[in-house]
Short mmCIF file of C-alpha atoms in Angstrom, two decimals:
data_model
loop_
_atom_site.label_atom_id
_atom_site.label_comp_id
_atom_site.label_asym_id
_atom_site.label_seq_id
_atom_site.Cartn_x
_atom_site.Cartn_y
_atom_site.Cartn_z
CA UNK A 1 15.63 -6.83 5.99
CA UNK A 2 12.86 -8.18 3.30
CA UNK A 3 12.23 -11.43 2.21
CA UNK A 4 14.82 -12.54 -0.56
CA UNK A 5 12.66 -16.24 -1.26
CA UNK A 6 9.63 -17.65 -1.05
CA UNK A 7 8.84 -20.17 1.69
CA UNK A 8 7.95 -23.50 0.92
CA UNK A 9 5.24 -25.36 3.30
CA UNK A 10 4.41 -28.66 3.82
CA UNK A 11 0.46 -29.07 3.96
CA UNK A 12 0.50 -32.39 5.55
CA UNK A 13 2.14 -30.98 8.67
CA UNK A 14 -1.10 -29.24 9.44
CA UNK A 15 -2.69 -32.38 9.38
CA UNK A 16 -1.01 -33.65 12.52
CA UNK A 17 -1.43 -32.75 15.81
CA UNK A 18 2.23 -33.06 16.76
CA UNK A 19 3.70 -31.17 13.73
CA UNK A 20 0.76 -28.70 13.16
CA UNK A 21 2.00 -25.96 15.50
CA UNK A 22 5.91 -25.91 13.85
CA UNK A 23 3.37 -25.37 10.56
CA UNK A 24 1.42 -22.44 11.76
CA UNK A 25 4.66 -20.70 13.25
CA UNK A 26 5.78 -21.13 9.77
CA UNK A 27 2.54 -20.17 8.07
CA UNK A 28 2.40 -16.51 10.78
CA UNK A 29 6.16 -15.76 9.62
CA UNK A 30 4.96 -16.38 5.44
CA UNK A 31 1.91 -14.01 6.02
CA UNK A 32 3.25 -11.22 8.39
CA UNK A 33 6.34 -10.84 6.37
CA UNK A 34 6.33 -12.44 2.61
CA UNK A 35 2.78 -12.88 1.82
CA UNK A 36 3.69 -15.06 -1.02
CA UNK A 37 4.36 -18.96 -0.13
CA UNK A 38 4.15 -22.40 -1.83
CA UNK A 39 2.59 -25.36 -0.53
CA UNK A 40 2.73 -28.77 -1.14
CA UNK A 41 1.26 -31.99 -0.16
CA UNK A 42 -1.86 -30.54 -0.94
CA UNK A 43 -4.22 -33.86 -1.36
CA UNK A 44 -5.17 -33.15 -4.72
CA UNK A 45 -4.62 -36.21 -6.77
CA UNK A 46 -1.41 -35.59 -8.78
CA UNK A 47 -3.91 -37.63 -11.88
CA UNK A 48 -6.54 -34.41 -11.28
CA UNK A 49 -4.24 -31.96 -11.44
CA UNK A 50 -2.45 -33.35 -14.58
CA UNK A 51 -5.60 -33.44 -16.30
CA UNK A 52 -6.26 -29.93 -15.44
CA UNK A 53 -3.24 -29.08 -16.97
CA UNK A 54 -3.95 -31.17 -20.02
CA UNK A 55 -7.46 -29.82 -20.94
CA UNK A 56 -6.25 -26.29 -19.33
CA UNK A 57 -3.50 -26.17 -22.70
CA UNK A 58 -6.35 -27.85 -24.71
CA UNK A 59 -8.70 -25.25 -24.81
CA UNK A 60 -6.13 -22.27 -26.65
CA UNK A 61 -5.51 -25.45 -29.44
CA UNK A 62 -9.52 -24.35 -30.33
CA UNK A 63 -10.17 -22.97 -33.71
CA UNK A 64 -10.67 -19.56 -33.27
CA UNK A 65 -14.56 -19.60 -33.76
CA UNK A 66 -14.84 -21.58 -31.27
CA UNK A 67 -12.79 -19.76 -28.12
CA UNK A 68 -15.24 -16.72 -29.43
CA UNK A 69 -18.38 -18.93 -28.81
CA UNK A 70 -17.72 -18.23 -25.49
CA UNK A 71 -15.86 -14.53 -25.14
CA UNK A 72 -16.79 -12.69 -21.88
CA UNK A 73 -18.70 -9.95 -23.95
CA UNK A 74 -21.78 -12.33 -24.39
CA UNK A 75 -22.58 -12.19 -20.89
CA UNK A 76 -22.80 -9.68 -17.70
CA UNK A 77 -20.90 -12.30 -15.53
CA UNK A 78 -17.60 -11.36 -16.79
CA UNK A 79 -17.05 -15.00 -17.45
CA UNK A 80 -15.77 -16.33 -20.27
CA UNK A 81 -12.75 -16.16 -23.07
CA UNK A 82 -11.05 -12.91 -22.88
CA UNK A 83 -8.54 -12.27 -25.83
CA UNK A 84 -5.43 -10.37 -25.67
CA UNK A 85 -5.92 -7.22 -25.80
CA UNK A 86 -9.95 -6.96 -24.09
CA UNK A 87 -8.16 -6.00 -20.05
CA UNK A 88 -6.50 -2.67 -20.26
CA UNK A 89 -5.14 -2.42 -16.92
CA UNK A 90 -3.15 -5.16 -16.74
CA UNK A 91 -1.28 -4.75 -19.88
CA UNK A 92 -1.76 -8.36 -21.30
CA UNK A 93 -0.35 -9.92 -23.91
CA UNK A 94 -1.90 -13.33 -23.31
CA UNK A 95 -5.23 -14.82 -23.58
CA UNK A 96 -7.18 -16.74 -20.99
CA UNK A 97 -10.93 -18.34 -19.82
CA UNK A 98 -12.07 -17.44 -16.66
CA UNK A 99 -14.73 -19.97 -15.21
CA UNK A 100 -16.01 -20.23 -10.97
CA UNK A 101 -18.46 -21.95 -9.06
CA UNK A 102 -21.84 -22.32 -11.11
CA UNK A 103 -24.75 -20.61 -10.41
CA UNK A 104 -27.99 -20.10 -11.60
CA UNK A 105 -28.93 -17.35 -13.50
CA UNK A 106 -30.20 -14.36 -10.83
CA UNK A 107 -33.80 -13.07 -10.59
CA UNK A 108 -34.75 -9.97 -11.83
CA UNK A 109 -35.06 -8.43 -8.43
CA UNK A 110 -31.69 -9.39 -7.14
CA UNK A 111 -29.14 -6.26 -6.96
CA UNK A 112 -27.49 -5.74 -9.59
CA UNK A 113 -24.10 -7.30 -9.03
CA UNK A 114 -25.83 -10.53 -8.46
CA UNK A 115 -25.23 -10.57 -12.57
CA UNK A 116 -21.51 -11.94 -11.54
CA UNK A 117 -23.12 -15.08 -10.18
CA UNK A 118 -24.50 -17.39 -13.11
CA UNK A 119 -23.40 -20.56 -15.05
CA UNK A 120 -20.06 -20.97 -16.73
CA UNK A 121 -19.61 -20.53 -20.54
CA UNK A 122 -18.67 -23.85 -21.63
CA UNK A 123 -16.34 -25.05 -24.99
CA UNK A 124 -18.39 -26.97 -27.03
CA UNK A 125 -18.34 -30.63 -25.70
CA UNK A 126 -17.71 -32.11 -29.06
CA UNK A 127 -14.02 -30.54 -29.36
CA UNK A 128 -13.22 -30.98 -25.28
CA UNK A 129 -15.98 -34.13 -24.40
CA UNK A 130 -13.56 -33.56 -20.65
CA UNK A 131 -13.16 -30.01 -20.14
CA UNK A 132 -16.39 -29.82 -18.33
CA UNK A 133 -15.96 -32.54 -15.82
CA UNK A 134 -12.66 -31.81 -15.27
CA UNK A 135 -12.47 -28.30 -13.95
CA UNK A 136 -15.81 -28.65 -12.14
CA UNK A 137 -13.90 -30.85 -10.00
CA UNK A 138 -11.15 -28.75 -9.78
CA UNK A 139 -12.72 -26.03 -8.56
CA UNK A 140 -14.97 -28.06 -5.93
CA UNK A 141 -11.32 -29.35 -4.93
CA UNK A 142 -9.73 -25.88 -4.70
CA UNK A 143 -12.66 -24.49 -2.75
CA UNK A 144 -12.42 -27.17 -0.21
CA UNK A 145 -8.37 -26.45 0.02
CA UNK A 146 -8.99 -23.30 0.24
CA UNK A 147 -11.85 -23.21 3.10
CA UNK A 148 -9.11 -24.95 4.98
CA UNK A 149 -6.18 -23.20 4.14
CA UNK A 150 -8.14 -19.83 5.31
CA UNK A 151 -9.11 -21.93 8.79
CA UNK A 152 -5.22 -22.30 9.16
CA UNK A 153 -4.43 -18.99 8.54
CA UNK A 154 -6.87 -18.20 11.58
CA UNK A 155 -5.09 -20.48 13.52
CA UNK A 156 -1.58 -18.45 12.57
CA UNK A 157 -3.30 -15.44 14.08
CA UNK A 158 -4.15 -16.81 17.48
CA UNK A 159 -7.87 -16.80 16.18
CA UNK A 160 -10.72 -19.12 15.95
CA UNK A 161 -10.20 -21.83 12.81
CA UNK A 162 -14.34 -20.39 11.87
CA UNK A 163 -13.52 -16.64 12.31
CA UNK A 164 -13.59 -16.09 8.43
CA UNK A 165 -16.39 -18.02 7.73
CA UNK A 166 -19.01 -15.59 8.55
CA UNK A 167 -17.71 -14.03 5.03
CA UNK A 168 -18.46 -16.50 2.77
CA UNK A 169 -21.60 -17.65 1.38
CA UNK A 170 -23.09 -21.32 1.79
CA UNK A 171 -22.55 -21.64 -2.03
CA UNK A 172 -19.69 -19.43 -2.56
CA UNK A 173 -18.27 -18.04 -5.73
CA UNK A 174 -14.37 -19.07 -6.38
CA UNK A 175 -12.81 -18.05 -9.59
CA UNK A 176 -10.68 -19.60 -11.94
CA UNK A 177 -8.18 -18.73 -14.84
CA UNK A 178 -6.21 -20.71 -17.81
CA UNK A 179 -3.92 -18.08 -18.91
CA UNK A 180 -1.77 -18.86 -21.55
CA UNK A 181 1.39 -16.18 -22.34
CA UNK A 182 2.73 -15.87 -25.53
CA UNK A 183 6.70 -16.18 -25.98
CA UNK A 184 7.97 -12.95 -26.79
CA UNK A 185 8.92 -14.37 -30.55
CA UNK A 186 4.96 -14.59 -31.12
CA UNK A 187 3.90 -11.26 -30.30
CA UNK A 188 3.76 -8.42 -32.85
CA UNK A 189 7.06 -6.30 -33.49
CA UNK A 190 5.96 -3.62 -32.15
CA UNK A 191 5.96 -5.79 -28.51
CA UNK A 192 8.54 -8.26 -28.93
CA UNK A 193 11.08 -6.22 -27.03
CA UNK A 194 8.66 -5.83 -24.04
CA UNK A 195 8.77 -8.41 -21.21
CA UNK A 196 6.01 -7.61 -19.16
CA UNK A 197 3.17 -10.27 -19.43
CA UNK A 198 1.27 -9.01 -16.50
CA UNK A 199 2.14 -5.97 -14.79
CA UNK A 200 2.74 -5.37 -11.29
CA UNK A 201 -0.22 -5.88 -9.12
CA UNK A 202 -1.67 -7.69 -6.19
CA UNK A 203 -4.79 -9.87 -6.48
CA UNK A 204 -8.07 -9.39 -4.64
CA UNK A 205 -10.35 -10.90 -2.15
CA UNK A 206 -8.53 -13.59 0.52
CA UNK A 207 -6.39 -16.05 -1.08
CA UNK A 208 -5.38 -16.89 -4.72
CA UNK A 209 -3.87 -20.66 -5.37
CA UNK A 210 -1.59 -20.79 -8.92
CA UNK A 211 -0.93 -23.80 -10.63
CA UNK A 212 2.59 -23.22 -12.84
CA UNK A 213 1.14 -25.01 -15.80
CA UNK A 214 4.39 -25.56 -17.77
CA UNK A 215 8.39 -25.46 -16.67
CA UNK A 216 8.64 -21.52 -17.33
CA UNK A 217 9.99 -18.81 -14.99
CA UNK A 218 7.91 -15.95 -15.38
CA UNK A 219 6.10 -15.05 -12.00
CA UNK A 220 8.07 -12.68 -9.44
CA UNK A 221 7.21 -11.71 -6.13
CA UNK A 222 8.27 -7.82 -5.17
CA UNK A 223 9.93 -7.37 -1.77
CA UNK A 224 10.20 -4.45 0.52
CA UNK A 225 13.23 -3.26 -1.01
CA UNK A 226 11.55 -3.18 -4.63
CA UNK A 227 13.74 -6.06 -5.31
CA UNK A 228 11.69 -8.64 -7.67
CA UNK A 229 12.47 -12.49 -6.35
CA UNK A 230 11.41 -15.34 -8.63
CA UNK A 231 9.11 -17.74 -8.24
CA UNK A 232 10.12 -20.82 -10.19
CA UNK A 233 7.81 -23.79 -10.84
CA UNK A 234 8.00 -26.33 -8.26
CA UNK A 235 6.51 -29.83 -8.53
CA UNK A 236 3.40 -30.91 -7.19
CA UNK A 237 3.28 -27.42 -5.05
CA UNK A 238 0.97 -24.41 -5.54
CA UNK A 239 2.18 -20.80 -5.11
CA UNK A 240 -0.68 -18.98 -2.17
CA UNK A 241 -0.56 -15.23 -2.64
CA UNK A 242 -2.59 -13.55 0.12
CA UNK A 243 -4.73 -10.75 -1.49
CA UNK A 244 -5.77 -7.16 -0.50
CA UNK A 245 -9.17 -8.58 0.95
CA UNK A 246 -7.36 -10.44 3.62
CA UNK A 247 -4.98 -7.49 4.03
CA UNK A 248 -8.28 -4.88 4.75
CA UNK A 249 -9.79 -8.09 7.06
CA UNK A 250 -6.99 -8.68 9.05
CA UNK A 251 -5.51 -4.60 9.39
CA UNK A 252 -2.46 -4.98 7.49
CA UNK A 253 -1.08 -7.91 9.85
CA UNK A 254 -1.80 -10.16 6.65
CA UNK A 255 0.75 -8.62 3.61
CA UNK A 256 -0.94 -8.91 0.45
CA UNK A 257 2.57 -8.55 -2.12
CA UNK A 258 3.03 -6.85 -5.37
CA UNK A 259 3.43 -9.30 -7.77
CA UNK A 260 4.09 -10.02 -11.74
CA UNK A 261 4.70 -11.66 -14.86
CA UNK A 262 7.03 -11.72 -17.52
CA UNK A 263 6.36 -12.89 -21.14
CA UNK A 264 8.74 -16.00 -21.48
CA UNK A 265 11.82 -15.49 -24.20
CA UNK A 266 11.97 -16.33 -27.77
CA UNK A 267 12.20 -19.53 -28.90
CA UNK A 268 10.64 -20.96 -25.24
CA UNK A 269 7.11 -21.18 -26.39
CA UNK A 270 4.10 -20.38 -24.40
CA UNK A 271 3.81 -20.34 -20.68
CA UNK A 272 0.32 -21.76 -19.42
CA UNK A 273 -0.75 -20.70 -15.47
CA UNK A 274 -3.74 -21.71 -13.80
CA UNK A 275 -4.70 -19.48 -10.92
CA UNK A 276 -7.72 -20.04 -8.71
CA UNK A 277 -9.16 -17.34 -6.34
CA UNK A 278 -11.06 -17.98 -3.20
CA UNK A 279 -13.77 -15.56 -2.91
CA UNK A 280 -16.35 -13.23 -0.66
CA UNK A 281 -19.46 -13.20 -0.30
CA UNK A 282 -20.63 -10.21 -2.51
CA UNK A 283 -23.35 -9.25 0.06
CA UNK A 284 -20.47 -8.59 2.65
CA UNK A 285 -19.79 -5.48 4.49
CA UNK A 286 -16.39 -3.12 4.74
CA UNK A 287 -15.25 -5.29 8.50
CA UNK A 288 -12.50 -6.12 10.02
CA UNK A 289 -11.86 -9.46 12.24
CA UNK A 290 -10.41 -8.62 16.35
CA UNK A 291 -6.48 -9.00 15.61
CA UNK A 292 -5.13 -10.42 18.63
CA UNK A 293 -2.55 -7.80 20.52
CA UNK A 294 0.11 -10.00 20.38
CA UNK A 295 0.12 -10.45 16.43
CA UNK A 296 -0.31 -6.73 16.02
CA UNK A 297 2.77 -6.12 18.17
CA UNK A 298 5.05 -8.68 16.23
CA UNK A 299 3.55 -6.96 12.62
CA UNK A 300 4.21 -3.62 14.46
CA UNK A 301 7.76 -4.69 15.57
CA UNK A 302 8.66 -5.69 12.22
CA UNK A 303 7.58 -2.54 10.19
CA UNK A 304 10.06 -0.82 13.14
CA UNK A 305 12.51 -3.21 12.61
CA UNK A 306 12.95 -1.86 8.68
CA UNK A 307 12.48 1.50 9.01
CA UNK A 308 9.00 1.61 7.39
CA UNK A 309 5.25 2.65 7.88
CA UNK A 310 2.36 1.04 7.21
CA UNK A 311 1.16 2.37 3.46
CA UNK A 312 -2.54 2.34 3.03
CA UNK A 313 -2.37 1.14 -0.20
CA UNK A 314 -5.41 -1.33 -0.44
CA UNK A 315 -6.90 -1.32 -3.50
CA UNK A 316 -10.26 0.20 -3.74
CA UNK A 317 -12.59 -2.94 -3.40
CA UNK A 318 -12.11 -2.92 0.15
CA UNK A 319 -12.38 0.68 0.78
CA UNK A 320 -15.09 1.65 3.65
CA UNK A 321 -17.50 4.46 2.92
CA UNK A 322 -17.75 4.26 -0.93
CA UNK A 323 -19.56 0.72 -1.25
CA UNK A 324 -22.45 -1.05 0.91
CA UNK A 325 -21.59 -4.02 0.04
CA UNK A 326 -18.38 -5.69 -1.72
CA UNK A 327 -20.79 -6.82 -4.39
CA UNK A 328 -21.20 -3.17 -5.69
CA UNK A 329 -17.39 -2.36 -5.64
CA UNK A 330 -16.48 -5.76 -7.41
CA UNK A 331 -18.81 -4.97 -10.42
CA UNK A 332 -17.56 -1.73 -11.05
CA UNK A 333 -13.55 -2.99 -10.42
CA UNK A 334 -14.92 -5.62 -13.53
CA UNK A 335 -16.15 -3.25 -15.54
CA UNK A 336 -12.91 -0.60 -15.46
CA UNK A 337 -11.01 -3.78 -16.49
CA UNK A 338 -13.31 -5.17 -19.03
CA UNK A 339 -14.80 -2.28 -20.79
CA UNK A 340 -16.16 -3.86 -23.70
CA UNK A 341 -17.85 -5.84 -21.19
CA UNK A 342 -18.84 -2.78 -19.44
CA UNK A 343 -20.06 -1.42 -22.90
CA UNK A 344 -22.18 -3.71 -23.76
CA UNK A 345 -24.01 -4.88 -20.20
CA UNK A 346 -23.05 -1.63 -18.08
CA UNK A 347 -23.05 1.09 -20.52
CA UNK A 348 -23.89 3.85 -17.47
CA UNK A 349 -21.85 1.95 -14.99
CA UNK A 350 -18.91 2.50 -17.85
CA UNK A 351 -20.06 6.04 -18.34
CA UNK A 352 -19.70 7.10 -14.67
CA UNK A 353 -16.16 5.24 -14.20
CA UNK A 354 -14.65 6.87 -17.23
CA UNK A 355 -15.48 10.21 -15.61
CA UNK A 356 -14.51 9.35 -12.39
CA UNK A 357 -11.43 8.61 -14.09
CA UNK A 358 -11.00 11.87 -15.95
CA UNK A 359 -11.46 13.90 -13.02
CA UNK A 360 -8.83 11.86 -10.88
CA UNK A 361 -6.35 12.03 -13.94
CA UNK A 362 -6.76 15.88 -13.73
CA UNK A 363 -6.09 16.09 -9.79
CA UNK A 364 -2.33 16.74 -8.89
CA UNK A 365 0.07 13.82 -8.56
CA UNK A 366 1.97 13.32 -5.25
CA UNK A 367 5.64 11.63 -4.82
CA UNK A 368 6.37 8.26 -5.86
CA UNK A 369 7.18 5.81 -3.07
CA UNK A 370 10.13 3.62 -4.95
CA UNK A 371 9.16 0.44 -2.97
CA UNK A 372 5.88 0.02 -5.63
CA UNK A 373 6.16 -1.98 -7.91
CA UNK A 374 7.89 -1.40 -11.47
CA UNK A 375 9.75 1.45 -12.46
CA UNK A 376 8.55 2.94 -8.77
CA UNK A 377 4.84 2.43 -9.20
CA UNK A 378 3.33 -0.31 -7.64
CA UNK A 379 -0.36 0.54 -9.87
CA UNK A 380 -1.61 -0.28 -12.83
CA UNK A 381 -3.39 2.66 -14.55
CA UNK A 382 -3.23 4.39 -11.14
CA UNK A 383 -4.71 2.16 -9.19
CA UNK A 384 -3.46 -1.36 -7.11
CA UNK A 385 -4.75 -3.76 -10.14
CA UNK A 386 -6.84 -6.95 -9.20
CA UNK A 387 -6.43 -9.54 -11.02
CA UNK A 388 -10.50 -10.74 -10.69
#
């Protein structure tokens, strides 16, 4: 039998001796058979995350010239203000910002796919004087939760709490959205009777944290079954979905879930979501971390217990034998979803995907499995999408 909710836990559990082992029994059972969990009583002030949410909405209330002062396409860090229609893949009909850690610009003799490190684009101070300060220490907030949150997952595996940390860098790179989804009354005729805001797809690297922004439904988890279980906002919680990089780490003991978004209804107005994504150090190998026997027994007892197989379905990213590093892949997974990007910074990166494309378009297609994702496909443009 799958999942037919998604767990809540209660952070502050973990932070007591007595309590913390009920929490990681909890936590093992969320990641070996959901993948897809909220948590609350996460020590962010609620006054922080308020004003996230605040500025967050702020920023699409912009004149128009000024959300374009700062569109992805001006620089090869695929940061930035990405309008509606720039990421094919994912068929979006909303806009967002995506922001991380800051960096420094890289030197000219750094690889290439350094170019995704570098400083935020910025709205101009004089419209958002708090936009700045606010999400800088949001993300230095998330990145500490999340650092933890990975240590606990360890701890669910019968690991060391530091056996991760070997993969990220000193100064690691976390990423952050403000999506904002049109109601369906908003969008053009031609896509008013189409729900889907984001299609199915499961995101990338280890973990990703989302912050429901405003009261609407919209986000669904997909379980074994194909069935599609919502995930409602919930106060003062954030919803963890464990991605396809902690999926390849872990060999499939960690389930990284299809997941999705629909556009809310007419008449409800916009729904706002603010993810954050832990990431990986880009100068990482393809590894794995030791699974201990007895966690790979109870995943392997459970795929029995349903009648299923383990699909090797991770997305490319993590694939061994293509990429030397997961700096390399990640650059050319942003530039298939960003082509104008790609087009401008990458134009022989872009060239080379395209036809890679082509060719794979013209190879035979083999049975659908019905458990992926909508309509039996669990892809996006015939791949896993990552939502990076």
């Amino acid at each position: 039998m799958s999942f037919d909710s998604i767990p809540v836990l209660d952070l502050s559990l973990a932070r007591n001796l007595e309590t913390k082992p009920a929490f990681l029994e909890s936590l093992r059972h969320a990641l070996l058979e959901v993948g897809f969990l909220y948590i609350k009583n996460t020590g962010i002030e609620d006054e922080l995350i308020e004003d996230v949410i605040t500025q967050g909405k702020a920023f699409f209330d912009l004149p128009d010239e000024k959300k374009l002062e700062v569109q992805m396409k001006n620089a090869p860090s695929f940061l930035g203000m990405n309008p509606s229609s720039a990421n094919i893949l994912l068929e979006l009909k909303h806009a967002r910002i995506d922001l991380s850690t800051p960096h420094p610009l890289p030197k000219p003799s750094d690889p290439i796919y350094y170019n995704l490190l570098a400083p935020n684009q910025w709205p101009d101070p004089f419209y958002l004087p708090s936009f700045r300060r606010t999400f800088e220490s949001y993300i230095a907030r998330m990145s500490t939760l999340s650092t933890t949150f990975t240590s606990l997952i360890a701890e669910a595996l019968h690991l060391p709490s530091t056996v991760f940390d070997r993969f990220f860098d000193r100064d690691q790179q976390h990423k952050l959205k403000i999506i904002k989804y049109p109601d369906l009354a908003s969008l053009p005729a031609d896509q008013q009777s189409q729900q889907q805001g984001v299609g199915p797809h499961k995101d990338s690297m280890l973990t990703s944290y989302l912050l429901q922004a405003s009261h609407h439904r919209g986000l669904q988890a997909q379980n074994l079954n194909g069935e599609w279980i919502d995930c409602p906002p919930i106060q003062g919680t954030l919803v963890v979905a464990i991605g396809q990089g902690l999926e390849a780490l872990t060999h499939g003991v960690c389930a990284s879930t299809t997941h999705r978004v629909l556009s809310p209804a007419a008449g409800q107005g916009p729904r706002f979501s603010i993810p954050f994504f832990q990431g990986v150090s880009y100068d990482a190998t393809f590894e794995h971390v030791d699974i201990p026997k007895e966690i790979m027994d109870m995943r392997t007892m459970l795929l029995e217990k349903r009648g299923l197989e383990k699909r090797d379905d991770v997305e490319f990213t993590f694939r061994k034998g293509k990429w030397g590093h997961l700096g390399e892949a990640t650059l050319v997974n942003r530039i298939r979803s960003h082509p104008d990007v790609g087009k401008r910074w990458y134009p022989e990166i872009l060239k080379r995907v395209r036809e890679e494309k082509e060719r794979a378009e013209a190879e035979p297609k083999g049975p659908e499995d019905p458990r992926r994702g909508l309509n039996g496909v669990g892809e996006v443009g015939g791949r896993t999408e990552v939502v990076v």
